[in-house]
């Protein structure tokens, strides 16, 4: 049953107490948040995008997630709020000149400094390693440290000069409180966009109806804008008298004026060579002897 050979067990070996809560290593958590894609768990590679909640993704992973229509897509809770590519913003990141990456680690014996980061703040120079709070502007995608925005207060982006508002500032990898605040802003923004779409539809219908009414009202105005002679009643009576005279002359003649131009070529005074061009000439007509029998009639006989 154990305890042979004079072994003396200790109390912690016999009595099992409550399990200790496993603590997450802060350094490992920061590395996972700032160096790996939230959706695919792969290393972040350009182009890098961020959602409205401040999480980092590879753009390729987001596109694959949106195109995927399988049942496994429901497992991607980290990107469930992303419904289209418009819900993410491509980030403009500034490279860190002191970061070497895997260039000098050819043998695999080099120490990886977790404090080094690939990107820095272009204004203050702080490294984007999770030790300092960073944010990006939703209007242009430029990334800055929160310290830079506080020290240099401006309503224009420090890099590209685009105007922004406080609602456009989104904290990257923020705390739970920051995520809840960003979530409320996101829902309000989407609700506002829906209301704007609904209000635009009746406006377009009103514009179409107004255009139709304008066309109808333009009809009589064009008649009024005509020549003053047409509006004169004397001019109209003269016109009617002329038309009645034309109809009377045409009725007496018994033929339309255009019919008077038709005449027979055979009775004309033209030369015989000119008359032979037409099918009504005697040379164009064939006798019964020249015409082929109906049995032997083919198109090659002519």
mmCIF file of C-alpha atoms in Angstrom:
data_model
loop_
_atom_site.group_PDB
_atom_site.id
_atom_site.type_symbol
_atom_site.label_atom_id
_atom_site.label_comp_id
_atom_site.label_asym_id
_atom_site.label_seq_id
_atom_site.Cartn_x
_atom_site.Cartn_y
_atom_site.Cartn_z
ATOM 1 C CA UNK A 1 0.000 0.000 0.000
ATOM 2 C CA UNK A 2 2.982 2.292 -0.187
ATOM 3 C CA UNK A 3 5.146 3.929 2.469
ATOM 4 C CA UNK A 4 7.570 1.042 2.341
ATOM 5 C CA UNK A 5 11.214 1.323 3.223
ATOM 6 C CA UNK A 6 10.682 3.894 5.978
ATOM 7 C CA UNK A 7 9.276 6.672 3.763
ATOM 8 C CA UNK A 8 7.232 9.281 5.569
ATOM 9 C CA UNK A 9 4.610 11.042 3.421
ATOM 10 C CA UNK A 10 3.917 14.702 3.921
ATOM 11 C CA UNK A 11 0.535 16.293 4.399
ATOM 12 C CA UNK A 12 0.317 18.000 0.962
ATOM 13 C CA UNK A 13 0.938 14.626 -0.640
ATOM 14 C CA UNK A 14 -2.040 13.007 1.112
ATOM 15 C CA UNK A 15 -4.530 15.883 1.371
ATOM 16 C CA UNK A 16 -5.534 17.618 -1.851
ATOM 17 C CA UNK A 17 -6.411 21.268 -1.361
ATOM 18 C CA UNK A 18 -8.123 23.696 -3.768
ATOM 19 C CA UNK A 19 -6.459 24.226 -7.129
ATOM 20 C CA UNK A 20 -4.508 27.393 -7.617
ATOM 21 C CA UNK A 21 -5.789 29.812 -10.215
ATOM 22 C CA UNK A 22 -3.467 29.840 -13.191
ATOM 23 C CA UNK A 23 -2.200 33.318 -13.884
ATOM 24 C CA UNK A 24 -1.680 34.411 -17.459
ATOM 25 C CA UNK A 25 1.780 35.685 -18.217
ATOM 26 C CA UNK A 26 1.403 39.389 -19.026
ATOM 27 C CA UNK A 27 4.347 39.399 -21.430
ATOM 28 C CA UNK A 28 2.922 36.465 -23.389
ATOM 29 C CA UNK A 29 -0.498 38.105 -23.500
ATOM 30 C CA UNK A 30 0.950 41.361 -24.831
ATOM 31 C CA UNK A 31 2.949 39.507 -27.482
ATOM 32 C CA UNK A 32 -0.182 37.648 -28.602
ATOM 33 C CA UNK A 33 -2.233 40.853 -28.835
ATOM 34 C CA UNK A 34 0.275 43.060 -30.636
ATOM 35 C CA UNK A 35 2.187 40.596 -32.834
ATOM 36 C CA UNK A 36 -0.447 38.058 -33.905
ATOM 37 C CA UNK A 37 -3.722 38.232 -35.837
ATOM 38 C CA UNK A 38 -6.793 37.971 -33.599
ATOM 39 C CA UNK A 39 -8.667 35.867 -36.156
ATOM 40 C CA UNK A 40 -6.103 33.481 -37.678
ATOM 41 C CA UNK A 41 -3.508 33.537 -34.829
ATOM 42 C CA UNK A 42 -0.771 34.126 -37.418
ATOM 43 C CA UNK A 43 1.985 36.724 -37.273
ATOM 44 C CA UNK A 44 0.777 40.148 -38.361
ATOM 45 C CA UNK A 45 1.824 40.985 -41.910
ATOM 46 C CA UNK A 46 1.040 43.990 -44.027
ATOM 47 C CA UNK A 47 -1.614 44.967 -44.929
ATOM 48 C CA UNK A 48 -2.778 45.117 -41.301
ATOM 49 C CA UNK A 49 -6.320 46.238 -40.463
ATOM 50 C CA UNK A 50 -8.160 47.062 -37.245
ATOM 51 C CA UNK A 51 -11.837 46.726 -36.409
ATOM 52 C CA UNK A 52 -14.068 49.234 -34.620
ATOM 53 C CA UNK A 53 -13.266 47.545 -31.284
ATOM 54 C CA UNK A 54 -9.502 48.086 -31.660
ATOM 55 C CA UNK A 55 -8.379 44.533 -32.503
ATOM 56 C CA UNK A 56 -5.626 43.809 -35.022
ATOM 57 C CA UNK A 57 -6.085 41.487 -38.010
ATOM 58 C CA UNK A 58 -4.386 40.448 -41.212
ATOM 59 C CA UNK A 59 -6.429 41.767 -44.106
ATOM 60 C CA UNK A 60 -6.210 38.423 -45.921
ATOM 61 C CA UNK A 61 -7.692 36.626 -42.900
ATOM 62 C CA UNK A 62 -10.620 39.075 -42.746
ATOM 63 C CA UNK A 63 -11.390 38.632 -46.453
ATOM 64 C CA UNK A 64 -11.291 34.839 -46.113
ATOM 65 C CA UNK A 65 -13.576 35.070 -43.079
ATOM 66 C CA UNK A 66 -16.125 37.173 -44.998
ATOM 67 C CA UNK A 67 -16.053 34.842 -48.013
ATOM 68 C CA UNK A 68 -16.380 31.715 -45.882
ATOM 69 C CA UNK A 69 -19.995 30.507 -45.621
ATOM 70 C CA UNK A 70 -19.416 27.212 -43.823
ATOM 71 C CA UNK A 71 -20.738 26.232 -40.392
ATOM 72 C CA UNK A 72 -17.295 26.695 -38.827
ATOM 73 C CA UNK A 73 -17.587 30.437 -39.371
ATOM 74 C CA UNK A 74 -19.783 30.681 -36.261
ATOM 75 C CA UNK A 75 -16.733 29.784 -34.166
ATOM 76 C CA UNK A 76 -15.009 33.054 -35.084
ATOM 77 C CA UNK A 77 -16.412 35.105 -32.211
ATOM 78 C CA UNK A 78 -13.460 37.471 -32.398
ATOM 79 C CA UNK A 79 -14.734 38.773 -35.759
ATOM 80 C CA UNK A 80 -18.489 38.242 -35.421
ATOM 81 C CA UNK A 81 -19.082 42.011 -35.471
ATOM 82 C CA UNK A 82 -17.311 42.355 -38.847
ATOM 83 C CA UNK A 83 -20.011 42.121 -41.528
ATOM 84 C CA UNK A 84 -18.173 43.677 -44.477
ATOM 85 C CA UNK A 85 -14.735 44.956 -45.410
ATOM 86 C CA UNK A 86 -16.002 48.491 -44.683
ATOM 87 C CA UNK A 87 -16.100 47.647 -40.961
ATOM 88 C CA UNK A 88 -12.283 47.501 -40.801
ATOM 89 C CA UNK A 89 -9.688 50.195 -41.433
ATOM 90 C CA UNK A 90 -6.289 49.623 -43.012
ATOM 91 C CA UNK A 91 -3.599 50.980 -40.693
ATOM 92 C CA UNK A 92 -0.726 53.275 -41.646
ATOM 93 C CA UNK A 93 2.079 52.077 -39.394
ATOM 94 C CA UNK A 94 5.540 53.603 -38.916
ATOM 95 C CA UNK A 95 8.416 51.094 -38.918
ATOM 96 C CA UNK A 96 10.832 50.889 -36.002
ATOM 97 C CA UNK A 97 14.423 51.376 -37.263
ATOM 98 C CA UNK A 98 15.829 49.526 -34.206
ATOM 99 C CA UNK A 99 13.859 46.353 -34.891
ATOM 100 C CA UNK A 100 15.880 43.687 -36.708
ATOM 101 C CA UNK A 101 13.458 40.768 -36.535
ATOM 102 C CA UNK A 102 14.959 37.413 -37.580
ATOM 103 C CA UNK A 103 17.779 38.927 -39.617
ATOM 104 C CA UNK A 104 20.536 38.231 -37.069
ATOM 105 C CA UNK A 105 19.006 35.001 -35.723
ATOM 106 C CA UNK A 106 20.483 32.671 -38.339
ATOM 107 C CA UNK A 107 21.753 30.054 -35.859
ATOM 108 C CA UNK A 108 18.708 30.192 -33.587
ATOM 109 C CA UNK A 109 20.693 31.106 -30.479
ATOM 110 C CA UNK A 110 19.787 34.795 -30.336
ATOM 111 C CA UNK A 111 17.707 36.122 -27.462
ATOM 112 C CA UNK A 112 14.350 37.568 -28.519
ATOM 113 C CA UNK A 113 13.742 40.883 -26.829
ATOM 114 C CA UNK A 114 10.015 41.088 -26.189
ATOM 115 C CA UNK A 115 10.257 44.804 -25.450
ATOM 116 C CA UNK A 116 11.236 45.527 -29.055
ATOM 117 C CA UNK A 117 8.390 46.221 -31.427
ATOM 118 C CA UNK A 118 8.085 46.406 -35.195
ATOM 119 C CA UNK A 119 6.265 49.725 -35.178
ATOM 120 C CA UNK A 120 6.593 53.012 -33.303
ATOM 121 C CA UNK A 121 4.689 56.228 -32.822
ATOM 122 C CA UNK A 122 5.752 58.689 -35.553
ATOM 123 C CA UNK A 123 5.338 61.700 -33.227
ATOM 124 C CA UNK A 124 6.806 60.667 -29.857
ATOM 125 C CA UNK A 125 8.794 57.588 -30.882
ATOM 126 C CA UNK A 126 7.271 55.132 -28.368
ATOM 127 C CA UNK A 127 7.368 51.488 -29.401
ATOM 128 C CA UNK A 128 4.061 49.739 -30.026
ATOM 129 C CA UNK A 129 4.717 46.751 -27.765
ATOM 130 C CA UNK A 130 1.693 46.989 -25.439
ATOM 131 C CA UNK A 131 3.449 48.907 -22.673
ATOM 132 C CA UNK A 132 1.948 52.168 -23.930
ATOM 133 C CA UNK A 133 -1.570 52.885 -25.097
ATOM 134 C CA UNK A 134 -1.924 53.332 -28.851
ATOM 135 C CA UNK A 135 -4.881 54.414 -30.964
ATOM 136 C CA UNK A 136 -5.718 54.990 -34.625
ATOM 137 C CA UNK A 137 -7.948 57.373 -36.537
ATOM 138 C CA UNK A 138 -10.873 55.736 -38.280
ATOM 139 C CA UNK A 139 -11.002 58.419 -40.993
ATOM 140 C CA UNK A 140 -7.440 57.924 -42.315
ATOM 141 C CA UNK A 141 -5.943 54.887 -40.502
ATOM 142 C CA UNK A 142 -2.880 56.650 -39.036
ATOM 143 C CA UNK A 143 -1.600 55.167 -35.750
ATOM 144 C CA UNK A 144 -0.321 57.264 -32.811
ATOM 145 C CA UNK A 145 0.356 56.831 -29.149
ATOM 146 C CA UNK A 146 -2.195 58.261 -26.751
ATOM 147 C CA UNK A 147 0.516 60.435 -25.255
ATOM 148 C CA UNK A 148 1.100 62.122 -28.622
ATOM 149 C CA UNK A 149 -2.572 63.017 -28.981
ATOM 150 C CA UNK A 150 -2.670 64.434 -25.450
ATOM 151 C CA UNK A 151 0.547 66.449 -25.733
ATOM 152 C CA UNK A 152 -0.143 67.795 -29.222
ATOM 153 C CA UNK A 153 -3.818 68.690 -29.224
ATOM 154 C CA UNK A 154 -5.105 69.262 -32.726
ATOM 155 C CA UNK A 155 -8.166 68.562 -34.830
ATOM 156 C CA UNK A 156 -5.996 67.496 -37.767
ATOM 157 C CA UNK A 157 -3.979 64.280 -38.212
ATOM 158 C CA UNK A 158 -0.258 64.755 -37.453
ATOM 159 C CA UNK A 159 0.815 62.663 -40.462
ATOM 160 C CA UNK A 160 -1.616 63.173 -43.355
ATOM 161 C CA UNK A 161 -3.441 66.328 -42.212
ATOM 162 C CA UNK A 162 -6.941 64.836 -42.395
ATOM 163 C CA UNK A 163 -9.556 66.369 -40.107
ATOM 164 C CA UNK A 164 -10.978 64.085 -37.415
ATOM 165 C CA UNK A 165 -13.363 64.139 -34.468
ATOM 166 C CA UNK A 166 -13.238 62.524 -31.060
ATOM 167 C CA UNK A 167 -15.541 59.751 -32.295
ATOM 168 C CA UNK A 168 -12.905 58.750 -34.883
ATOM 169 C CA UNK A 169 -10.280 57.902 -32.225
ATOM 170 C CA UNK A 170 -10.223 54.134 -31.494
ATOM 171 C CA UNK A 171 -7.934 52.623 -28.848
ATOM 172 C CA UNK A 172 -5.941 49.571 -29.952
ATOM 173 C CA UNK A 173 -6.172 46.500 -27.678
ATOM 174 C CA UNK A 174 -7.834 48.500 -24.912
ATOM 175 C CA UNK A 175 -9.235 47.338 -21.592
ATOM 176 C CA UNK A 176 -12.718 45.895 -21.064
ATOM 177 C CA UNK A 177 -14.075 49.353 -20.311
ATOM 178 C CA UNK A 178 -12.587 50.705 -23.547
ATOM 179 C CA UNK A 179 -14.085 47.825 -25.543
ATOM 180 C CA UNK A 180 -17.554 48.411 -24.048
ATOM 181 C CA UNK A 181 -17.363 52.115 -24.882
ATOM 182 C CA UNK A 182 -16.223 51.370 -28.454
ATOM 183 C CA UNK A 183 -19.014 48.818 -28.831
ATOM 184 C CA UNK A 184 -21.635 51.423 -27.874
ATOM 185 C CA UNK A 185 -20.169 53.870 -30.371
ATOM 186 C CA UNK A 186 -20.163 51.202 -33.080
ATOM 187 C CA UNK A 187 -23.850 50.358 -32.513
ATOM 188 C CA UNK A 188 -24.827 54.033 -32.514
ATOM 189 C CA UNK A 189 -22.860 54.627 -35.720
ATOM 190 C CA UNK A 190 -24.512 51.703 -37.522
ATOM 191 C CA UNK A 191 -27.978 52.730 -36.329
ATOM 192 C CA UNK A 192 -27.346 56.252 -37.596
ATOM 193 C CA UNK A 193 -26.276 54.900 -40.991
ATOM 194 C CA UNK A 194 -29.483 52.841 -41.266
ATOM 195 C CA UNK A 195 -31.646 55.873 -40.493
ATOM 196 C CA UNK A 196 -29.811 57.936 -43.112
ATOM 197 C CA UNK A 197 -30.458 55.262 -45.751
ATOM 198 C CA UNK A 198 -34.161 55.211 -44.901
ATOM 199 C CA UNK A 199 -34.445 58.990 -45.145
ATOM 200 C CA UNK A 200 -32.643 59.064 -48.495
ATOM 201 C CA UNK A 201 -35.131 56.715 -50.209
ATOM 202 C CA UNK A 202 -38.235 58.948 -49.836
ATOM 203 C CA UNK A 203 -36.171 61.959 -50.869
ATOM 204 C CA UNK A 204 -35.259 60.305 -54.171
ATOM 205 C CA UNK A 205 -38.942 59.444 -54.767
ATOM 206 C CA UNK A 206 -39.905 63.081 -54.153
ATOM 207 C CA UNK A 207 -37.265 64.286 -56.605
ATOM 208 C CA UNK A 208 -38.619 61.954 -59.307
ATOM 209 C CA UNK A 209 -42.211 63.131 -58.743
ATOM 210 C CA UNK A 210 -41.145 66.773 -58.840
ATOM 211 C CA UNK A 211 -39.322 66.171 -62.120
ATOM 212 C CA UNK A 212 -42.528 64.659 -63.622
ATOM 213 C CA UNK A 213 -44.614 67.640 -62.498
ATOM 214 C CA UNK A 214 -42.057 70.018 -63.990
ATOM 215 C CA UNK A 215 -42.260 68.228 -67.366
ATOM 216 C CA UNK A 216 -46.073 68.460 -67.353
ATOM 217 C CA UNK A 217 -46.028 72.145 -66.523
ATOM 218 C CA UNK A 218 -43.418 72.793 -69.224
ATOM 219 C CA UNK A 219 -45.876 71.667 -71.994
ATOM 220 C CA UNK A 220 -48.220 74.671 -72.174
ATOM 221 C CA UNK A 221 -45.388 77.105 -71.557
ATOM 222 C CA UNK A 222 -43.692 75.908 -74.744
ATOM 223 C CA UNK A 223 -46.846 76.654 -76.737
ATOM 224 C CA UNK A 224 -46.996 80.131 -75.299
ATOM 225 C CA UNK A 225 -43.354 80.704 -76.133
ATOM 226 C CA UNK A 226 -44.029 80.090 -79.841
ATOM 227 C CA UNK A 227 -44.212 82.669 -82.634
ATOM 228 C CA UNK A 228 -46.704 85.501 -82.128
ATOM 229 C CA UNK A 229 -48.112 84.925 -85.634
ATOM 230 C CA UNK A 230 -49.370 81.426 -84.655
ATOM 231 C CA UNK A 231 -51.197 82.838 -81.646
ATOM 232 C CA UNK A 232 -52.962 85.437 -83.862
ATOM 233 C CA UNK A 233 -56.557 84.284 -84.856
ATOM 234 C CA UNK A 234 -56.342 86.014 -88.282
ATOM 235 C CA UNK A 235 -53.248 84.028 -89.133
ATOM 236 C CA UNK A 236 -55.028 80.767 -88.212
ATOM 237 C CA UNK A 237 -58.016 81.646 -90.519
ATOM 238 C CA UNK A 238 -55.660 82.331 -93.421
ATOM 239 C CA UNK A 239 -53.935 79.016 -92.862
ATOM 240 C CA UNK A 240 -57.252 77.132 -92.852
ATOM 241 C CA UNK A 241 -58.330 78.806 -96.116
ATOM 242 C CA UNK A 242 -55.087 77.779 -97.817
ATOM 243 C CA UNK A 243 -55.481 74.134 -96.764
ATOM 244 C CA UNK A 244 -59.101 74.060 -98.016
ATOM 245 C CA UNK A 245 -58.002 75.405 -101.425
ATOM 246 C CA UNK A 246 -55.310 72.720 -101.727
ATOM 247 C CA UNK A 247 -57.791 69.944 -101.001
ATOM 248 C CA UNK A 248 -60.246 71.354 -103.567
ATOM 249 C CA UNK A 249 -57.624 71.441 -106.346
ATOM 250 C CA UNK A 250 -56.475 67.908 -105.527
ATOM 251 C CA UNK A 251 -60.101 66.653 -105.626
ATOM 252 C CA UNK A 252 -60.705 68.161 -109.103
ATOM 253 C CA UNK A 253 -57.565 66.609 -110.525
ATOM 254 C CA UNK A 254 -58.550 63.187 -109.139
ATOM 255 C CA UNK A 255 -54.917 62.314 -108.403
ATOM 256 C CA UNK A 256 -52.450 63.303 -105.753
ATOM 257 C CA UNK A 257 -49.820 65.857 -106.750
ATOM 258 C CA UNK A 258 -47.098 63.288 -106.289
ATOM 259 C CA UNK A 259 -48.876 60.954 -108.782
ATOM 260 C CA UNK A 260 -48.403 63.520 -111.555
ATOM 261 C CA UNK A 261 -44.667 62.855 -111.550
ATOM 262 C CA UNK A 262 -45.135 59.183 -112.572
ATOM 263 C CA UNK A 263 -44.943 58.614 -116.373
ATOM 264 C CA UNK A 264 -44.218 55.736 -118.716
ATOM 265 C CA UNK A 265 -40.690 55.425 -120.091
ATOM 266 C CA UNK A 266 -41.949 53.742 -123.301
ATOM 267 C CA UNK A 267 -43.977 56.840 -124.288
ATOM 268 C CA UNK A 268 -41.183 59.277 -123.488
ATOM 269 C CA UNK A 269 -38.917 60.985 -126.021
ATOM 270 C CA UNK A 270 -35.736 59.373 -124.677
ATOM 271 C CA UNK A 271 -33.358 57.352 -126.868
ATOM 272 C CA UNK A 272 -33.695 53.581 -127.319
ATOM 273 C CA UNK A 273 -30.441 52.889 -125.463
ATOM 274 C CA UNK A 274 -31.742 54.713 -122.455
ATOM 275 C CA UNK A 275 -35.111 52.898 -122.640
ATOM 276 C CA UNK A 276 -33.398 49.475 -122.862
ATOM 277 C CA UNK A 277 -32.127 49.910 -119.284
ATOM 278 C CA UNK A 278 -35.654 49.461 -117.871
ATOM 279 C CA UNK A 279 -37.613 46.209 -117.634
ATOM 280 C CA UNK A 280 -40.625 47.703 -119.415
ATOM 281 C CA UNK A 281 -38.671 47.870 -122.706
ATOM 282 C CA UNK A 282 -39.377 45.255 -125.407
ATOM 283 C CA UNK A 283 -35.789 43.999 -125.354
ATOM 284 C CA UNK A 284 -36.184 42.926 -121.709
ATOM 285 C CA UNK A 285 -39.256 40.778 -122.469
ATOM 286 C CA UNK A 286 -38.764 37.163 -123.644
ATOM 287 C CA UNK A 287 -40.865 35.156 -126.002
ATOM 288 C CA UNK A 288 -42.385 31.761 -125.235
ATOM 289 C CA UNK A 289 -39.712 30.006 -127.292
ATOM 290 C CA UNK A 290 -36.899 31.650 -125.344
ATOM 291 C CA UNK A 291 -38.410 30.879 -121.961
ATOM 292 C CA UNK A 292 -37.519 27.460 -120.453
ATOM 293 C CA UNK A 293 -39.997 24.630 -119.732
ATOM 294 C CA UNK A 294 -41.244 24.445 -116.177
ATOM 295 C CA UNK A 295 -39.716 20.972 -115.725
ATOM 296 C CA UNK A 296 -36.227 21.998 -116.761
ATOM 297 C CA UNK A 297 -36.381 25.374 -115.087
ATOM 298 C CA UNK A 298 -33.343 26.042 -112.932
ATOM 299 C CA UNK A 299 -31.526 29.144 -111.885
ATOM 300 C CA UNK A 300 -28.553 28.174 -114.040
ATOM 301 C CA UNK A 301 -30.558 28.518 -117.316
ATOM 302 C CA UNK A 302 -30.502 32.293 -117.177
#
